Amino acid sequence: MSRTKGVKNKAKREGNSSPPMSALHRAFRSIHASVQNPRLTRFSLHPPQSVEVEFSDGSIFHLSAEFLRIYSPAADSKIRSVGGEKVIFGRRHVGIMSAEPVGNYGVRIAFDDLHKTGIYTWDYFYHLGTNKFTLMRNYIQTLKKHGLSRDPQRKK
């Protein structure tokens, strides 16, 4: 008898239809379920410069267009691979053109560099807001490491 079959049979004898969860997996699910971000209470678009989000715990985050653009959750956000590291650069002056609701969980932001595929969930806004200074510092360090700039490249 295979090990999987033995586990399933034991689960059935104990009245469960699925194999038992490991203690570690149960603990992880319990922690994950209990750690939820506060609810979004206000979303304000201030084009072209920024977005402001407020949450039920009283947190208010002012997020610049550049910051939102470089941390776009989209897979195709015009990233340059430098030494195996994904880096977006030259977006200091990018602007927000619009924000479109996506269900009841987020927005799609359209930027003036024509990027518009990223869906920013309320949880992602909370993550960006609570980690804003660390994320921006790390971004600037990455640019320096690769000799890149926040400023757009000059046309030749």
Coordinates of C-alpha atoms in Angstrom, one line a residue:
M1 CA 0.0 0.0 0.0
S2 CA 1.3 3.4 -0.9
R3 CA 2.0 6.0 1.9
T4 CA -0.6 8.4 0.5
K5 CA -3.3 5.7 0.4
G6 CA -2.5 4.8 4.0
V7 CA -2.9 8.4 5.1
K8 CA -6.2 8.7 3.3
N9 CA -7.5 5.5 4.8
K10 CA -6.5 6.7 8.3
A11 CA -8.2 10.0 7.7
K12 CA -11.4 8.2 6.7
R13 CA -11.3 6.0 9.8
E14 CA -11.0 9.2 11.9
G15 CA -14.1 10.7 10.1
N16 CA -12.1 13.1 7.8
S17 CA -12.3 12.8 4.0
S18 CA -9.0 14.5 3.5
P19 CA -5.5 13.6 4.8
P20 CA -4.6 15.3 8.2
M21 CA -2.8 18.6 8.1
S22 CA 0.6 18.8 9.6
A23 CA 0.9 20.9 12.8
L24 CA 3.1 23.4 11.0
H25 CA 0.6 23.9 8.1
R26 CA -2.3 24.4 10.6
A27 CA -0.2 26.9 12.6
F28 CA 0.6 28.8 9.4
R29 CA -3.0 28.9 8.2
S30 CA -4.1 30.1 11.7
I31 CA -1.5 32.9 11.7
H32 CA -2.3 33.9 8.1
A33 CA -6.0 34.1 8.9
S34 CA -5.5 36.2 12.0
V35 CA -3.1 38.7 10.3
Q36 CA -5.3 40.7 8.0
N37 CA -4.7 44.2 6.8
P38 CA -7.0 46.9 7.9
R39 CA -9.9 47.8 5.6
L40 CA -9.6 50.6 3.1
T41 CA -11.8 53.5 4.1
R42 CA -10.8 56.2 1.6
F43 CA -9.0 56.3 -1.8
S44 CA -8.2 59.7 -3.3
L45 CA -6.6 60.2 -6.7
H46 CA -4.5 63.4 -7.1
P47 CA -3.4 63.2 -10.7
P48 CA -0.8 63.4 -12.0
Q49 CA 1.2 63.4 -8.8
S50 CA -0.1 60.9 -6.3
V51 CA -2.7 58.6 -4.6
E52 CA -3.7 58.9 -1.0
V53 CA -5.2 55.9 0.8
E54 CA -6.7 55.7 4.3
F55 CA -7.3 52.5 6.3
S56 CA -9.6 51.5 9.2
D57 CA -6.6 51.5 11.6
G58 CA -6.2 55.3 11.0
S59 CA -3.2 54.8 8.7
I60 CA -3.0 57.4 5.8
F61 CA -0.5 56.9 3.1
H62 CA 0.5 59.4 0.4
L63 CA 2.0 57.4 -2.5
S64 CA 3.7 59.3 -5.3
A65 CA 3.2 58.3 -9.0
E66 CA 6.9 57.4 -9.3
F67 CA 6.7 55.1 -6.3
L68 CA 3.5 53.4 -7.5
R69 CA 5.0 53.0 -11.0
I70 CA 8.3 51.4 -9.9
Y71 CA 6.4 49.0 -7.6
S72 CA 3.7 48.2 -10.2
P73 CA 2.4 44.7 -9.5
A74 CA 2.2 44.0 -13.3
A75 CA 4.4 41.5 -14.9
D76 CA 5.1 43.6 -17.9
S77 CA 6.0 46.9 -16.2
K78 CA 8.9 47.8 -18.7
I79 CA 11.6 46.4 -16.4
R80 CA 15.2 46.3 -17.4
S81 CA 17.3 43.3 -16.3
V82 CA 20.6 44.5 -14.9
G83 CA 22.9 41.7 -13.8
G84 CA 19.9 39.4 -13.3
E85 CA 18.1 42.0 -11.1
K86 CA 14.9 43.6 -12.4
V87 CA 15.1 47.4 -12.3
I88 CA 12.8 50.1 -13.4
F89 CA 14.5 53.4 -13.8
G90 CA 13.9 56.9 -15.2
R91 CA 10.4 57.3 -13.8
R92 CA 10.9 60.4 -11.5
H93 CA 8.5 62.5 -13.5
V94 CA 5.9 59.8 -14.5
G95 CA 2.3 60.9 -13.9
I96 CA -0.9 59.2 -13.1
M97 CA -3.6 59.7 -15.8
S98 CA -6.4 57.8 -14.3
A99 CA -7.5 55.0 -11.9
E100 CA -10.2 52.5 -12.7
P101 CA -11.9 50.3 -10.0
V102 CA -11.4 46.6 -10.3
G103 CA -14.1 44.7 -8.5
N104 CA -14.2 45.7 -4.8
Y105 CA -10.6 44.9 -4.1
G106 CA -8.4 47.3 -6.0
V107 CA -7.8 49.7 -8.9
R108 CA -5.9 49.7 -12.2
I109 CA -3.8 52.8 -12.5
A110 CA -2.9 54.2 -15.9
F111 CA 0.4 56.2 -16.1
D112 CA 1.5 58.7 -18.7
D113 CA 4.3 56.4 -19.8
L114 CA 1.4 54.2 -21.1
H115 CA 1.8 51.5 -18.4
K116 CA -1.7 50.5 -17.3
T117 CA -1.8 46.7 -16.6
G118 CA -1.0 46.6 -12.9
I119 CA -3.9 46.0 -10.5
Y120 CA -3.2 47.5 -7.1
T121 CA -5.2 45.7 -4.4
W122 CA -6.1 47.4 -1.2
D123 CA -3.7 45.0 0.7
Y124 CA -0.9 45.9 -1.7
F125 CA -1.5 49.6 -1.1
Y126 CA -1.3 48.9 2.6
H127 CA 2.0 47.0 2.1
L128 CA 3.4 49.8 0.0
G129 CA 2.4 52.4 2.5
T130 CA 3.7 50.6 5.6
N131 CA 7.0 49.9 3.9
K132 CA 7.4 53.0 1.8
F133 CA 10.6 54.4 3.1
T134 CA 12.4 51.0 3.2
L135 CA 11.2 50.2 -0.4
M136 CA 12.3 53.6 -1.7
R137 CA 15.7 53.4 0.0
N138 CA 16.3 50.0 -1.5
Y139 CA 15.2 51.2 -4.9
I140 CA 17.6 54.1 -4.9
Q141 CA 20.5 51.8 -3.7
T142 CA 19.7 49.4 -6.5
L143 CA 19.8 52.3 -9.0
K144 CA 23.2 53.5 -7.7
K145 CA 24.6 50.0 -7.7
H146 CA 23.8 49.7 -11.4
G147 CA 24.7 53.3 -12.4
L148 CA 21.1 54.2 -13.2
S149 CA 19.0 57.2 -12.4
R150 CA 15.5 58.1 -11.3
D151 CA 15.6 60.8 -14.0
P152 CA 14.5 59.9 -17.5
Q153 CA 17.2 59.4 -20.1
R154 CA 17.9 62.4 -22.3
K155 CA 17.0 62.1 -25.9
K156 CA 20.1 62.0 -28.1

